[in-house]
PDB file of C-alpha atoms in Angstrom:
ATOM      1  CA  GLN A   8      -0.933 -18.728  26.166  1.00 95.00           C
ATOM      2  CA  VAL A   9      -1.925 -17.840  22.617  1.00 97.00           C
ATOM      3  CA  GLN A  10       0.968 -17.521  20.220  1.00 97.00           C
ATOM      4  CA  LEU A  11       0.925 -16.602  16.545  1.00 98.00           C
ATOM      5  CA  VAL A  12       4.233 -16.676  14.695  1.00 98.00           C
ATOM      6  CA  GLU A  13       4.438 -15.545  11.101  1.00 98.00           C
ATOM      7  CA  SER A  14       7.156 -16.582   8.670  1.00 97.00           C
ATOM      8  CA  GLY A  15       7.935 -16.575   4.971  1.00 97.00           C
ATOM      9  CA  GLY A  16       8.681 -12.915   4.395  1.00 96.00           C
ATOM     10  CA  GLY A  17      11.808 -11.505   2.833  1.00 96.00           C
ATOM     11  CA  VAL A  18      13.004  -9.633  -0.233  1.00 97.00           C
ATOM     12  CA  ILE A  19      11.208 -10.964  -3.297  1.00 97.00           C
ATOM     13  CA  GLN A  20      11.408  -9.865  -6.895  1.00 97.00           C
ATOM     14  CA  PRO A  21       8.397  -8.311  -8.624  1.00 97.00           C
ATOM     15  CA  GLY A  22       6.267 -10.865 -10.446  1.00 97.00           C
ATOM     16  CA  ARG A  23       7.296 -13.737  -8.183  1.00 97.00           C
ATOM     17  CA  SER A  24       5.133 -15.500  -5.607  1.00 97.00           C
ATOM     18  CA  VAL A  25       5.426 -16.007  -1.878  1.00 98.00           C
ATOM     19  CA  ARG A  26       3.590 -18.097   0.697  1.00 98.00           C
ATOM     20  CA  LEU A  27       3.377 -16.699   4.190  1.00 98.00           C
ATOM     21  CA  SER A  28       2.724 -19.006   7.127  1.00 98.00           C
ATOM     22  CA  CYS A  29       1.384 -18.428  10.623  1.00 98.00           C
ATOM     23  CA  ALA A  30       1.978 -21.103  13.257  1.00 98.00           C
ATOM     24  CA  ALA A  31      -0.673 -21.003  15.979  1.00 98.00           C
ATOM     25  CA  SER A  32      -0.566 -22.426  19.485  1.00 98.00           C
ATOM     26  CA  GLY A  33      -2.251 -22.041  22.865  1.00 97.00           C
ATOM     27  CA  PHE A  34      -5.841 -22.333  21.613  1.00 97.00           C
ATOM     28  CA  THR A  35      -8.101 -24.648  19.613  1.00 97.00           C
ATOM     29  CA  PHE A  36      -7.073 -23.412  16.171  1.00 97.00           C
ATOM     30  CA  SER A  37      -9.819 -25.293  14.343  1.00 97.00           C
ATOM     31  CA  SER A  38     -12.540 -23.375  16.221  1.00 96.00           C
ATOM     32  CA  TYR A  39     -11.714 -19.831  15.131  1.00 96.00           C
ATOM     33  CA  GLY A  40     -11.709 -17.639  12.067  1.00 97.00           C
ATOM     34  CA  MET A  41      -8.256 -16.417  11.145  1.00 97.00           C
ATOM     35  CA  HIS A  42      -7.230 -13.179   9.444  1.00 98.00           C
ATOM     36  CA  TRP A  43      -4.349 -11.503   7.641  1.00 98.00           C
ATOM     37  CA  VAL A  44      -3.769  -7.767   8.086  1.00 98.00           C
ATOM     38  CA  ARG A  45      -1.001  -5.746   6.450  1.00 97.00           C
ATOM     39  CA  GLN A  46       0.737  -2.451   7.054  1.00 97.00           C
ATOM     40  CA  ALA A  47       2.645  -0.790   4.244  1.00 96.00           C
ATOM     41  CA  PRO A  48       5.538   1.519   5.175  1.00 95.00           C
ATOM     42  CA  GLY A  49       4.207   4.745   6.660  1.00 94.00           C
ATOM     43  CA  LYS A  50       0.605   3.608   6.283  1.00 95.00           C
ATOM     44  CA  GLY A  51      -2.111   2.287   8.577  1.00 96.00           C
ATOM     45  CA  LEU A  52      -3.423  -1.202   9.173  1.00 97.00           C
ATOM     46  CA  GLU A  53      -5.267  -2.706   6.232  1.00 97.00           C
ATOM     47  CA  TRP A  54      -7.391  -5.815   6.598  1.00 98.00           C
ATOM     48  CA  VAL A  55      -6.529  -8.347   3.865  1.00 98.00           C
ATOM     49  CA  ALA A  56      -8.467 -11.593   4.240  1.00 98.00           C
ATOM     50  CA  VAL A  57     -10.328 -13.951   6.557  1.00 97.00           C
ATOM     51  CA  ILE A  58     -10.951 -17.700   6.527  1.00 97.00           C
ATOM     52  CA  SER A  59     -13.620 -19.357   8.639  1.00 96.00           C
ATOM     53  CA  TYR A  60     -12.843 -22.019  11.249  1.00 96.00           C
ATOM     54  CA  ASP A  61     -13.281 -24.888   8.801  1.00 95.00           C
ATOM     55  CA  GLY A  62     -11.887 -23.180   5.708  1.00 94.00           C
ATOM     56  CA  GLY A  63     -15.298 -23.173   4.088  1.00 94.00           C
ATOM     57  CA  THR A  64     -15.718 -19.416   3.845  1.00 95.00           C
ATOM     58  CA  LYS A  65     -13.193 -16.832   2.702  1.00 97.00           C
ATOM     59  CA  PHE A  66     -13.419 -13.094   2.185  1.00 96.00           C
ATOM     60  CA  TYR A  67     -10.845 -10.701   0.715  1.00 97.00           C
ATOM     61  CA  GLU A  68     -10.166  -7.001   0.523  1.00 96.00           C
ATOM     62  CA  ASP A  69     -11.121  -5.874  -2.986  1.00 95.00           C
ATOM     63  CA  SER A  70      -7.631  -4.890  -4.167  1.00 94.00           C
ATOM     64  CA  VAL A  71      -6.158  -8.340  -3.454  1.00 96.00           C
ATOM     65  CA  LYS A  72      -8.886 -10.504  -4.980  1.00 96.00           C
ATOM     66  CA  GLY A  73      -7.467 -12.809  -7.617  1.00 95.00           C
ATOM     67  CA  ARG A  74      -3.841 -12.547  -6.454  1.00 97.00           C
ATOM     68  CA  PHE A  75      -4.051 -13.458  -2.764  1.00 98.00           C
ATOM     69  CA  THR A  76      -5.318 -16.798  -1.450  1.00 98.00           C
ATOM     70  CA  ILE A  77      -5.899 -17.509   2.221  1.00 98.00           C
ATOM     71  CA  SER A  78      -5.912 -21.107   3.423  1.00 98.00           C
ATOM     72  CA  ARG A  79      -5.455 -23.140   6.579  1.00 98.00           C
ATOM     73  CA  ASP A  80      -4.386 -26.608   7.687  1.00 98.00           C
ATOM     74  CA  ASN A  81      -6.162 -27.395  10.940  1.00 97.00           C
ATOM     75  CA  SER A  82      -4.139 -30.589  11.366  1.00 97.00           C
ATOM     76  CA  LYS A  83      -0.980 -28.456  11.515  1.00 98.00           C
ATOM     77  CA  ASN A  84      -2.478 -25.433  13.333  1.00 98.00           C
ATOM     78  CA  THR A  85      -1.188 -23.250  10.516  1.00 98.00           C
ATOM     79  CA  LEU A  86      -2.616 -20.383   8.495  1.00 98.00           C
ATOM     80  CA  TYR A  87      -1.300 -19.450   5.051  1.00 98.00           C
ATOM     81  CA  LEU A  88      -1.385 -16.555   2.628  1.00 98.00           C
ATOM     82  CA  GLN A  89      -0.323 -17.161  -0.957  1.00 98.00           C
ATOM     83  CA  ILE A  90       0.546 -13.998  -2.866  1.00 98.00           C
ATOM     84  CA  ASN A  91       1.083 -14.215  -6.608  1.00 97.00           C
ATOM     85  CA  SER A  92       2.409 -11.685  -9.120  1.00 97.00           C
ATOM     86  CA  LEU A  93       4.018  -9.611  -6.418  1.00 97.00           C
ATOM     87  CA  ARG A  94       4.122  -5.867  -6.998  1.00 96.00           C
ATOM     88  CA  PRO A  95       6.241  -3.197  -5.269  1.00 96.00           C
ATOM     89  CA  ASP A  96       3.114  -1.855  -3.565  1.00 95.00           C
ATOM     90  CA  ASP A  97       2.674  -5.229  -1.842  1.00 97.00           C
ATOM     91  CA  THR A  98       5.642  -4.284   0.340  1.00 98.00           C
ATOM     92  CA  ALA A  99       4.301  -4.455   3.889  1.00 97.00           C
ATOM     93  CA  ILE A 100       4.410  -6.121   7.251  1.00 97.00           C
ATOM     94  CA  PHE A 101       1.856  -8.938   7.179  1.00 98.00           C
ATOM     95  CA  TYR A 102       0.189  -9.794  10.485  1.00 98.00           C
ATOM     96  CA  CYS A 103      -1.675 -12.972  11.299  1.00 98.00           C
ATOM     97  CA  ALA A 104      -4.553 -12.482  13.739  1.00 98.00           C
ATOM     98  CA  LYS A 105      -7.057 -14.694  15.525  1.00 97.00           C
ATOM     99  CA  GLY A 106     -10.729 -13.870  15.277  1.00 96.00           C
ATOM    100  CA  GLU A 107     -12.804 -13.934  18.422  1.00 92.00           C
ATOM    101  CA  THR A 108     -15.419 -16.092  16.703  1.00 89.00           C
ATOM    102  CA  TYR A 109     -15.556 -18.947  14.224  1.00 85.00           C
ATOM    103  CA  GLY A 110     -16.581 -16.662  11.355  1.00 85.00           C
ATOM    104  CA  ARG A 111     -15.629 -13.652   9.294  1.00 89.00           C
ATOM    105  CA  GLU A 112     -16.051 -10.700  11.602  1.00 89.00           C
ATOM    106  CA  LEU A 113     -13.797  -8.740  13.886  1.00 92.00           C
ATOM    107  CA  PRO A 114     -12.677  -8.409  16.622  1.00 96.00           C
ATOM    108  CA  LEU A 115      -9.163  -9.778  16.406  1.00 97.00           C
ATOM    109  CA  ASP A 116      -8.167 -10.724  19.923  1.00 96.00           C
ATOM    110  CA  TYR A 117      -4.615 -11.955  19.333  1.00 97.00           C
ATOM    111  CA  TRP A 118      -2.042 -10.872  16.784  1.00 97.00           C
ATOM    112  CA  GLY A 119       1.389 -12.040  15.728  1.00 97.00           C
ATOM    113  CA  ARG A 120       4.390  -9.767  15.434  1.00 96.00           C
ATOM    114  CA  GLY A 121       4.292  -9.844  11.667  1.00 97.00           C
ATOM    115  CA  THR A 122       6.558 -10.833   8.798  1.00 97.00           C
ATOM    116  CA  LEU A 123       8.009  -8.238   6.425  1.00 97.00           C
ATOM    117  CA  VAL A 124       7.559  -8.708   2.701  1.00 98.00           C
ATOM    118  CA  THR A 125       9.703  -6.426   0.566  1.00 98.00           C
ATOM    119  CA  VAL A 126       9.081  -6.516  -3.165  1.00 97.00           C
ATOM    120  CA  SER A 127      12.136  -5.239  -4.963  1.00 96.00           C
ATOM    121  CA  SER A 128      14.430  -6.212  -7.810  1.00 92.00           C
TER     122      SER A 128
ATOM    123  CA  GLN B   9      -8.822   6.024   1.502  1.00 78.00           C
ATOM    124  CA  SER B  10     -10.613   4.050   4.223  1.00 89.00           C
ATOM    125  CA  VAL B  11     -14.396   3.875   4.481  1.00 94.00           C
ATOM    126  CA  LEU B  12     -13.966   4.612   8.197  1.00 98.00           C
ATOM    127  CA  THR B  13     -12.736   8.127   8.944  1.00 98.00           C
ATOM    128  CA  GLN B  14     -10.514   8.890  11.915  1.00 98.00           C
ATOM    129  CA  PRO B  15      -8.626  12.089  12.746  1.00 98.00           C
ATOM    130  CA  PRO B  16      -4.948  11.684  11.798  1.00 97.00           C
ATOM    131  CA  SER B  17      -3.740  12.841  15.189  1.00 97.00           C
ATOM    132  CA  VAL B  18      -4.843  13.869  18.668  1.00 98.00           C
ATOM    133  CA  SER B  19      -2.851  15.113  21.625  1.00 96.00           C
ATOM    134  CA  ALA B  20      -3.328  15.831  25.301  1.00 96.00           C
ATOM    135  CA  ALA B  21      -1.306  16.236  28.473  1.00 96.00           C
ATOM    136  CA  PRO B  22      -0.563  13.424  30.934  1.00 97.00           C
ATOM    137  CA  GLY B  23      -3.515  12.800  33.229  1.00 97.00           C
ATOM    138  CA  GLN B  24      -6.002  14.355  30.840  1.00 97.00           C
ATOM    139  CA  LYS B  25      -8.709  12.717  28.738  1.00 97.00           C
ATOM    140  CA  VAL B  26      -8.834  12.281  24.977  1.00 98.00           C
ATOM    141  CA  THR B  27     -11.421  10.977  22.554  1.00 98.00           C
ATOM    142  CA  ILE B  28     -10.860   9.506  19.105  1.00 98.00           C
ATOM    143  CA  SER B  29     -13.739   9.428  16.646  1.00 98.00           C
ATOM    144  CA  CYS B  30     -14.486   6.912  13.913  1.00 98.00           C
ATOM    145  CA  SER B  31     -17.088   7.851  11.334  1.00 98.00           C
ATOM    146  CA  GLY B  32     -18.691   5.416   8.914  1.00 97.00           C
ATOM    147  CA  SER B  33     -22.015   4.599   7.336  1.00 97.00           C
ATOM    148  CA  SER B  34     -25.021   2.344   7.647  1.00 96.00           C
ATOM    149  CA  SER B  35     -23.216  -0.441   5.783  1.00 96.00           C
ATOM    150  CA  ASN B  36     -20.491  -0.668   8.407  1.00 97.00           C
ATOM    151  CA  ILE B  37     -20.660   1.026  11.815  1.00 97.00           C
ATOM    152  CA  GLY B  38     -24.407   1.612  11.613  1.00 96.00           C
ATOM    153  CA  ASN B  39     -25.205  -2.101  11.565  1.00 95.00           C
ATOM    154  CA  ASN B  40     -22.148  -3.910  12.924  1.00 96.00           C
ATOM    155  CA  TYR B  41     -20.054  -4.037  16.064  1.00 97.00           C
ATOM    156  CA  VAL B  42     -16.989  -1.816  16.318  1.00 98.00           C
ATOM    157  CA  SER B  43     -13.637  -2.797  17.812  1.00 98.00           C
ATOM    158  CA  TRP B  44     -10.615  -0.665  18.657  1.00 98.00           C
ATOM    159  CA  TYR B  45      -6.909  -1.527  18.519  1.00 98.00           C
ATOM    160  CA  GLN B  46      -3.722  -0.001  19.912  1.00 98.00           C
ATOM    161  CA  HIS B  47      -0.553  -0.345  17.848  1.00 97.00           C
ATOM    162  CA  LEU B  48       2.959   0.623  18.841  1.00 93.00           C
ATOM    163  CA  PRO B  49       5.375   0.429  15.903  1.00 83.00           C
ATOM    164  CA  GLY B  50       7.315  -2.808  15.834  1.00 83.00           C
ATOM    165  CA  THR B  51       4.884  -4.650  18.055  1.00 92.00           C
ATOM    166  CA  ALA B  52       1.750  -6.746  17.659  1.00 95.00           C
ATOM    167  CA  PRO B  53      -1.457  -4.679  17.646  1.00 96.00           C
ATOM    168  CA  LYS B  54      -3.599  -5.067  20.771  1.00 97.00           C
ATOM    169  CA  LEU B  55      -7.376  -5.316  21.067  1.00 98.00           C
ATOM    170  CA  LEU B  56      -8.699  -2.581  23.371  1.00 98.00           C
ATOM    171  CA  ILE B  57     -12.457  -2.573  22.844  1.00 98.00           C
ATOM    172  CA  PHE B  58     -14.847  -5.032  21.174  1.00 97.00           C
ATOM    173  CA  ASP B  59     -18.591  -5.098  20.559  1.00 97.00           C
ATOM    174  CA  ASN B  60     -18.632  -1.270  20.693  1.00 97.00           C
ATOM    175  CA  ASN B  61     -17.955  -0.909  24.412  1.00 97.00           C
ATOM    176  CA  LYS B  62     -16.575  -4.096  25.982  1.00 97.00           C
ATOM    177  CA  ARG B  63     -13.036  -4.414  27.312  1.00 97.00           C
ATOM    178  CA  PRO B  64     -11.033  -7.652  27.089  1.00 96.00           C
ATOM    179  CA  SER B  65      -9.602  -8.868  30.358  1.00 95.00           C
ATOM    180  CA  GLY B  66      -6.457  -6.978  31.253  1.00 95.00           C
ATOM    181  CA  ILE B  67      -7.450  -3.735  29.536  1.00 97.00           C
ATOM    182  CA  PRO B  68      -7.787  -0.984  32.141  1.00 97.00           C
ATOM    183  CA  ALA B  69     -11.058   0.848  32.661  1.00 97.00           C
ATOM    184  CA  ARG B  70      -9.304   4.029  31.478  1.00 97.00           C
ATOM    185  CA  PHE B  71     -10.177   2.823  28.005  1.00 98.00           C
ATOM    186  CA  SER B  72     -13.827   3.030  26.936  1.00 98.00           C
ATOM    187  CA  GLY B  73     -15.849   2.748  23.767  1.00 98.00           C
ATOM    188  CA  SER B  74     -19.208   3.980  22.576  1.00 97.00           C
ATOM    189  CA  LYS B  75     -21.267   3.981  19.411  1.00 98.00           C
ATOM    190  CA  SER B  76     -24.076   6.182  18.186  1.00 96.00           C
ATOM    191  CA  GLY B  77     -25.616   5.741  14.764  1.00 96.00           C
ATOM    192  CA  THR B  78     -22.831   5.572  12.201  1.00 97.00           C
ATOM    193  CA  SER B  79     -20.054   6.841  14.480  1.00 98.00           C
ATOM    194  CA  ALA B  80     -17.981   5.326  17.247  1.00 98.00           C
ATOM    195  CA  THR B  81     -15.690   6.862  19.828  1.00 98.00           C
ATOM    196  CA  LEU B  82     -12.728   5.627  21.844  1.00 98.00           C
ATOM    197  CA  GLY B  83     -12.095   7.417  25.128  1.00 98.00           C
ATOM    198  CA  ILE B  84      -8.919   7.326  27.160  1.00 98.00           C
ATOM    199  CA  THR B  85      -8.739   8.934  30.585  1.00 97.00           C
ATOM    200  CA  GLY B  86      -5.774   9.461  32.899  1.00 97.00           C
ATOM    201  CA  LEU B  87      -3.405   9.647  29.933  1.00 97.00           C
ATOM    202  CA  GLN B  88       0.053   8.155  30.401  1.00 96.00           C
ATOM    203  CA  THR B  89       3.130   8.505  28.230  1.00 95.00           C
ATOM    204  CA  GLY B  90       2.863   4.791  27.573  1.00 94.00           C
ATOM    205  CA  ASP B  91      -0.439   5.410  25.781  1.00 97.00           C
ATOM    206  CA  GLU B  92       1.394   7.072  22.887  1.00 97.00           C
ATOM    207  CA  ALA B  93       0.531   4.840  19.960  1.00 97.00           C
ATOM    208  CA  ASP B  94      -1.591   4.558  16.851  1.00 98.00           C
ATOM    209  CA  TYR B  95      -5.255   3.692  17.395  1.00 98.00           C
ATOM    210  CA  TYR B  96      -7.543   2.036  14.855  1.00 98.00           C
ATOM    211  CA  CYS B  97     -11.257   1.341  14.704  1.00 98.00           C
ATOM    212  CA  GLY B  98     -12.564  -1.618  12.743  1.00 98.00           C
ATOM    213  CA  THR B  99     -15.796  -3.286  11.743  1.00 98.00           C
ATOM    214  CA  TRP B 100     -17.469  -5.442   9.083  1.00 96.00           C
ATOM    215  CA  ASP B 101     -18.770  -3.658   5.993  1.00 96.00           C
ATOM    216  CA  SER B 102     -21.852  -5.393   4.623  1.00 95.00           C
ATOM    217  CA  SER B 103     -21.661  -3.653   1.218  1.00 96.00           C
ATOM    218  CA  LEU B 104     -18.021  -4.586   0.669  1.00 95.00           C
ATOM    219  CA  SER B 105     -18.325  -8.030   2.299  1.00 95.00           C
ATOM    220  CA  ALA B 106     -15.056  -7.242   4.006  1.00 96.00           C
ATOM    221  CA  ASN B 107     -13.675  -6.065   7.307  1.00 96.00           C
ATOM    222  CA  VAL B 108     -12.415  -2.494   7.301  1.00 97.00           C
ATOM    223  CA  PHE B 109     -10.132  -0.416   9.512  1.00 98.00           C
ATOM    224  CA  GLY B 110     -10.045   3.304   9.936  1.00 98.00           C
ATOM    225  CA  GLY B 111      -6.989   5.169   8.728  1.00 97.00           C
ATOM    226  CA  GLY B 112      -5.586   5.326  12.246  1.00 97.00           C
ATOM    227  CA  THR B 113      -5.055   8.111  14.775  1.00 98.00           C
ATOM    228  CA  LYS B 114      -1.680   8.931  16.281  1.00 98.00           C
ATOM    229  CA  LEU B 115      -1.972   9.835  19.954  1.00 98.00           C
ATOM    230  CA  THR B 116       0.666  12.124  21.399  1.00 97.00           C
ATOM    231  CA  VAL B 117       0.847  12.579  25.157  1.00 96.00           C
ATOM    232  CA  LEU B 118       2.529  15.952  25.560  1.00 89.00           C
TER     233      LEU B 118
END
């Protein structure tokens, strides 16, 4: 069965960086686009970024461009999200999700349970 | 403020039917497929509807989707208390070159 397990969250000081990971299993990871979605406290789901099956194409939500970098290692079945210059408003649960296709679009047919990033001094 | 507009909340009694709307524009809903997600706090979101009106295996027929022009609708019949959750629509936005979600709708089953 498909499993997506996020890790790397925690309490991080403003201005620091963090790399989130998502370990995938139960499907051919290298054949699907992969996404990050976040949910800030009390807010709705916000799509963050997508990377195509081969890592060749990436798209980002406007507000995160330049600070967030999505990447993947198909040899390790792992998705990453690097976040630099963390700000308090980056505080959120970050979900990893599998795209139904190899490319950029929705739908997202499997999701992880998320990892909480709290930006606070 | 999301480019896809959903009502903040809807409510109905057990056994009744409810619809949740999702309004967009030609750059998103008007020219791309819509999907719908159910999210209970503390859990992984679940795909309910994809390609406007298709259900993944395991999703009951009580859940349905439709699209007309630049709007989409999620329908839920035979409401159960277990359906209480937040519901989100989503699609690709060609102008933004990004996927977008609606702001979410909280369903209360009275």
